[in-house]
Short mmCIF file of C-alpha atoms in Angstrom, two decimals:
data_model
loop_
_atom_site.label_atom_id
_atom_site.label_comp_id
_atom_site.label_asym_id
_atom_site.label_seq_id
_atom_site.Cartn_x
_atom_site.Cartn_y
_atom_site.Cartn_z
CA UNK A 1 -156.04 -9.34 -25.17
CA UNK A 2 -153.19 -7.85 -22.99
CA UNK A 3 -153.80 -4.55 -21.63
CA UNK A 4 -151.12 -1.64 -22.47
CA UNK A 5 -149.31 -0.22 -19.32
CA UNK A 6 -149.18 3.10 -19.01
CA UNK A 7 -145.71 4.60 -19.27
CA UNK A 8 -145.24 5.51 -15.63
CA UNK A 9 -145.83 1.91 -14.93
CA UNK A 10 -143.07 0.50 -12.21
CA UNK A 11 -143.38 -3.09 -11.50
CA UNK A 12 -140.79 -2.94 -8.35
CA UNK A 13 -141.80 1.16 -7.15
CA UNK A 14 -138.32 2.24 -9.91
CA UNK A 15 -136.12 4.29 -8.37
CA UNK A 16 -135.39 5.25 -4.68
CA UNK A 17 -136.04 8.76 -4.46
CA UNK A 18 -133.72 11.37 -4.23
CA UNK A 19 -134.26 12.08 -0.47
CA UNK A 20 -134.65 8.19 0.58
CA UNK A 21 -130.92 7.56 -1.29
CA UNK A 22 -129.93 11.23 0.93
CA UNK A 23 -131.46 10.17 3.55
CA UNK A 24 -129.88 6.24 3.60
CA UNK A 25 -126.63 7.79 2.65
CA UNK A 26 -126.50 10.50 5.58
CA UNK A 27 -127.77 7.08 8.11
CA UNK A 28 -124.78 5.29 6.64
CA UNK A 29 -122.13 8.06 7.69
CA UNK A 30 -123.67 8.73 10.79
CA UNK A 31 -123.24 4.95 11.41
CA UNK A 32 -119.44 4.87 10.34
CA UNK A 33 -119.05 7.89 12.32
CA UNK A 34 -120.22 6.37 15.31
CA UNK A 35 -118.32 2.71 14.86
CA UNK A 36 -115.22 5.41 14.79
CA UNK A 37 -115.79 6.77 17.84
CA UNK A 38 -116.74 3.51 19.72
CA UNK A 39 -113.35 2.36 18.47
CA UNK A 40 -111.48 5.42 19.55
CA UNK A 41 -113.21 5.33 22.82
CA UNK A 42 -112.44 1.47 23.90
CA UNK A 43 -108.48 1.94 22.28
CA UNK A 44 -108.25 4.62 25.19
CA UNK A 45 -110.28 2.93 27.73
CA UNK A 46 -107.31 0.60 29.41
CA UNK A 47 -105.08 0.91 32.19
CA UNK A 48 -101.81 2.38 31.32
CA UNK A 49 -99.51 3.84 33.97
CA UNK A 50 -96.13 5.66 32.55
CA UNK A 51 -93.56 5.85 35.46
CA UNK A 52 -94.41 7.16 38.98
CA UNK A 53 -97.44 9.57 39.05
CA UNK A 54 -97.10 11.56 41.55
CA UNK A 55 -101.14 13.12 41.83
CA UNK A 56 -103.82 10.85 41.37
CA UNK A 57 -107.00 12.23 39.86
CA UNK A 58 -110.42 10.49 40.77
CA UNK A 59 -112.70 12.13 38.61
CA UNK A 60 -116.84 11.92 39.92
CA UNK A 61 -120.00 10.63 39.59
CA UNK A 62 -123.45 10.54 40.45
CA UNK A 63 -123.69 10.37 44.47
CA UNK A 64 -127.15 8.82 45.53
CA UNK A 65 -128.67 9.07 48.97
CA UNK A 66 -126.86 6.04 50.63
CA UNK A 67 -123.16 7.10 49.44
CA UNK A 68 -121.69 6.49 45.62
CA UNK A 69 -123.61 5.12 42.96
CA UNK A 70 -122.44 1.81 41.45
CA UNK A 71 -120.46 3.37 39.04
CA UNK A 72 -118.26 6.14 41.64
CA UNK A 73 -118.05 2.92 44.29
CA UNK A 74 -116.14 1.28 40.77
CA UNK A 75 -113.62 3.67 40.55
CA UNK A 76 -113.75 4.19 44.31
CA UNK A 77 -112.83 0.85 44.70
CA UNK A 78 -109.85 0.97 41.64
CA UNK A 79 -108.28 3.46 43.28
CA UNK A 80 -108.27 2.02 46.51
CA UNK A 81 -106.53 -1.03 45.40
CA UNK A 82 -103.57 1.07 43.48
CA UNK A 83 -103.52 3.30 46.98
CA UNK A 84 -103.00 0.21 48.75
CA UNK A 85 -99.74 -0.08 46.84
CA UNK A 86 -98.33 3.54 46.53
CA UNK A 87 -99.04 4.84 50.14
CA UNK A 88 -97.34 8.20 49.24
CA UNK A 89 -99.45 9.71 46.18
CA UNK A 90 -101.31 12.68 46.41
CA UNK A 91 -105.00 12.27 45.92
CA UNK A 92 -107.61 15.10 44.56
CA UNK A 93 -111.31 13.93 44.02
CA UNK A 94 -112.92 16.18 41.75
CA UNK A 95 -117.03 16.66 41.76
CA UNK A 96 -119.02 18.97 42.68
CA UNK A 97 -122.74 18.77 43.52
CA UNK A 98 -125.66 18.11 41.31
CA UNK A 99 -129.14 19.38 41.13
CA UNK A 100 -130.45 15.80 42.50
CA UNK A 101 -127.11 15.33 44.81
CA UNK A 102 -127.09 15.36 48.65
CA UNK A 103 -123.48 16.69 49.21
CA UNK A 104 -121.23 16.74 46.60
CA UNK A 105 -119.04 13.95 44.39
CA UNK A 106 -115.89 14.81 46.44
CA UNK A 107 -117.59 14.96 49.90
CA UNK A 108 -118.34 11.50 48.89
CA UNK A 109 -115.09 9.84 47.48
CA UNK A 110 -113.46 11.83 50.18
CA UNK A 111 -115.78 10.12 53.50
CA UNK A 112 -115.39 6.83 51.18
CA UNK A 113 -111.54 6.60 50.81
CA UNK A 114 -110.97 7.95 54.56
CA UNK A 115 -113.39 5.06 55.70
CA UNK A 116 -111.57 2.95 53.85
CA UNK A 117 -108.40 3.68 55.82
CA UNK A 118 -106.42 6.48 53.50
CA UNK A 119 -105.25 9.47 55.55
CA UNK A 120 -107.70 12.48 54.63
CA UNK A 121 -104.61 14.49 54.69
CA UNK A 122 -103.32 12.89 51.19
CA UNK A 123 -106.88 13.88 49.69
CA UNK A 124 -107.81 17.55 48.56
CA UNK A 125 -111.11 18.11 47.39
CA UNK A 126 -112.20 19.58 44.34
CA UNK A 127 -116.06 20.25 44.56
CA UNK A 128 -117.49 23.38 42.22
CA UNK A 129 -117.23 21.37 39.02
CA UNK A 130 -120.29 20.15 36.83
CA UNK A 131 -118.90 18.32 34.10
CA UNK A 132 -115.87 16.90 32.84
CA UNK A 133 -114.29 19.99 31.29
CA UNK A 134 -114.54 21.69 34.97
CA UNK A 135 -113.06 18.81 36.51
CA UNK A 136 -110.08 19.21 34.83
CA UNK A 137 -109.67 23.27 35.12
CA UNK A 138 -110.75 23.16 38.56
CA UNK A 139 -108.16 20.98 39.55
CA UNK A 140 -105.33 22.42 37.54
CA UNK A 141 -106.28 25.82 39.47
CA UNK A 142 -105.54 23.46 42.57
CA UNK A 143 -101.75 23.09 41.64
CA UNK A 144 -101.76 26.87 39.88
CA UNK A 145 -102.74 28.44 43.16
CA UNK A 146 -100.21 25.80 45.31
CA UNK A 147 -102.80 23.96 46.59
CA UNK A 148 -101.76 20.68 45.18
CA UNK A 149 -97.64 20.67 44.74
CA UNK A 150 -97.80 21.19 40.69
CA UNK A 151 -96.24 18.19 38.61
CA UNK A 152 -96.72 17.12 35.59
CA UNK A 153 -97.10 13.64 36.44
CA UNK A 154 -100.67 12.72 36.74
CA UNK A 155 -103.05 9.69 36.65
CA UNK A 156 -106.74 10.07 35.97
CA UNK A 157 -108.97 7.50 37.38
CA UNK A 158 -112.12 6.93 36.31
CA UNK A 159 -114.69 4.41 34.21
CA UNK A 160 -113.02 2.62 31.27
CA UNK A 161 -115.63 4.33 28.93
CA UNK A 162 -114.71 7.86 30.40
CA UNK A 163 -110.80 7.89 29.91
CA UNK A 164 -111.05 8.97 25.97
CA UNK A 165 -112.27 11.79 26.87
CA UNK A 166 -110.24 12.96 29.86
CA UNK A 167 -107.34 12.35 27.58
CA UNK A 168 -108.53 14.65 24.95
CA UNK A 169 -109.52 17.56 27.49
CA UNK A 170 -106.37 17.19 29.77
CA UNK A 171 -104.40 17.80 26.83
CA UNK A 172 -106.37 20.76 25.83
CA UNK A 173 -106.07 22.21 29.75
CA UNK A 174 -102.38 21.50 30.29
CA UNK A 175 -100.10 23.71 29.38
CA UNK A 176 -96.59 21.85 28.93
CA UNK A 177 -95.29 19.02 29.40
CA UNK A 178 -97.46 16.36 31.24
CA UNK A 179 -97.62 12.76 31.58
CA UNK A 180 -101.06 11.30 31.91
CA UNK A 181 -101.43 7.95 32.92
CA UNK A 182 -105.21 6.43 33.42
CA UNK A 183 -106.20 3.96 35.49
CA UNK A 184 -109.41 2.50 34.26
CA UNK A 185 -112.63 1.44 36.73
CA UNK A 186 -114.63 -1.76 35.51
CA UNK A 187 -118.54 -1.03 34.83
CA UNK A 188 -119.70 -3.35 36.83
CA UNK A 189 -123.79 -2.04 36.40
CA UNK A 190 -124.91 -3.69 33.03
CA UNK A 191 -127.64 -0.73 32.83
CA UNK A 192 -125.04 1.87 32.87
CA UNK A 193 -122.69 0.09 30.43
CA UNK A 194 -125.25 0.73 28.15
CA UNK A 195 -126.54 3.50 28.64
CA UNK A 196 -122.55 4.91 28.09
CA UNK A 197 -122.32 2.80 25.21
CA UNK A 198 -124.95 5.05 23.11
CA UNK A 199 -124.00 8.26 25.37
CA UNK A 200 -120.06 8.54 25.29
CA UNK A 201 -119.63 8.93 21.87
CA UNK A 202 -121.79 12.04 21.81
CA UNK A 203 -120.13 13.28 24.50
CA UNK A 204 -117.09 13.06 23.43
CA UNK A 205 -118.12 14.91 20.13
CA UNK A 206 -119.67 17.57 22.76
CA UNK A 207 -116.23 17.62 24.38
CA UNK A 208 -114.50 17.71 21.47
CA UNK A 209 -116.34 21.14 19.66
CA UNK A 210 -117.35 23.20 22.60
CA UNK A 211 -115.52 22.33 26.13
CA UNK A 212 -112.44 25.12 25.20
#
């Protein structure tokens, strides 16, 4: 004799829940969201020079306690070579000095590049900024105040992964005309290539709301 089933009786468990099909729903966004920006981010992470900048912008990174990490010798080294070629360019290193730094970012690209053989004279040094955001207002103080002849013909070096970013807050800084040109650093530490890959697109979102 075959036993009744009750009539909340779900062979499979029924329906998903209403905050399961939220909750799978809000995971799916956050993950379309994310493939957006990871798009956005490597569409803007190539080399692309416009013209004849005339001020080259090496923005920072972390300094450790033999010189520039991995990542700053990258773009160290990415700027040298383009240097090498344009002997004339002005250069400001912008970076200022972490909690767990020595000296600061531009102390360091600065005793890198004049090792390297540019005249220290070319290179101004932009050293009170934190983050990206200051990196870019501190140095357009540098050509407000005359420090750095003003032009609107600039090229931002920096890691392949960073350049979205520096695009969207330059633009936000400058006021006029301007024409940015990037020059972008390999990644050559796998760990950090990572790490960047989950990290950049929230900071970029950080950027993007709050750095005004």
């Amino acid at each position: 004799m075959m036993r009744r089933r009750s009539a909340g009786y779900r062979p499979y468990g029924g329906r998903k829940k209403p905050w399961k099909r939220a909750l799978l729903a809000l995971l799916l966004v956050c993950g379309a969201v994310f493939a957006a920006l990871e798009v956005y981010i490597a569409a803007n992470s190539r080399t692309e020079v416009t013209g004849e900048p005339e001020v080259m912008v090496i923005f920072g990174c972390k300094v450790e306690t033999w010189g520039p990490s991995i990542l700053l010798q990258d773009r160290l080294d990415t700027a040298l070579a383009y240097l090498n070629d344009h002997p004339d360019i002005t250069v400001v290193v912008a970076g200022g000095k972490g909690d767990d730094e020595h000296q600061s970012e531009a102390q360091c690209m600065y005793e890198y590049l004049t090792a390297h053989g540019v005249d220290g004279d070319r290179i101004t040094l932009e050293d009170r900024s934190r983050n990206t955001w200051q990196n870019i207002c501190y140095t357009l103080e540098l050509f407000r105040n005359g420090t750095v002849e003003s032009t609107g013909k600039i090229l931002a070096v920096s890691s392949g992964f960073h350049l979205a970013r520096i695009r969207l807050l330059w633009n936000r800084a400058w006021e006029g005309t301007c024409t940015l040109s990037t020059l972008a650093a390999p990644v050559s530490h796998l760990p950090s290539a990572v790490q960047m890959f989950f990290r950049e697109p929230l900071a970029l979102v950080k950027s993007f709301v709050f750095d005004r």
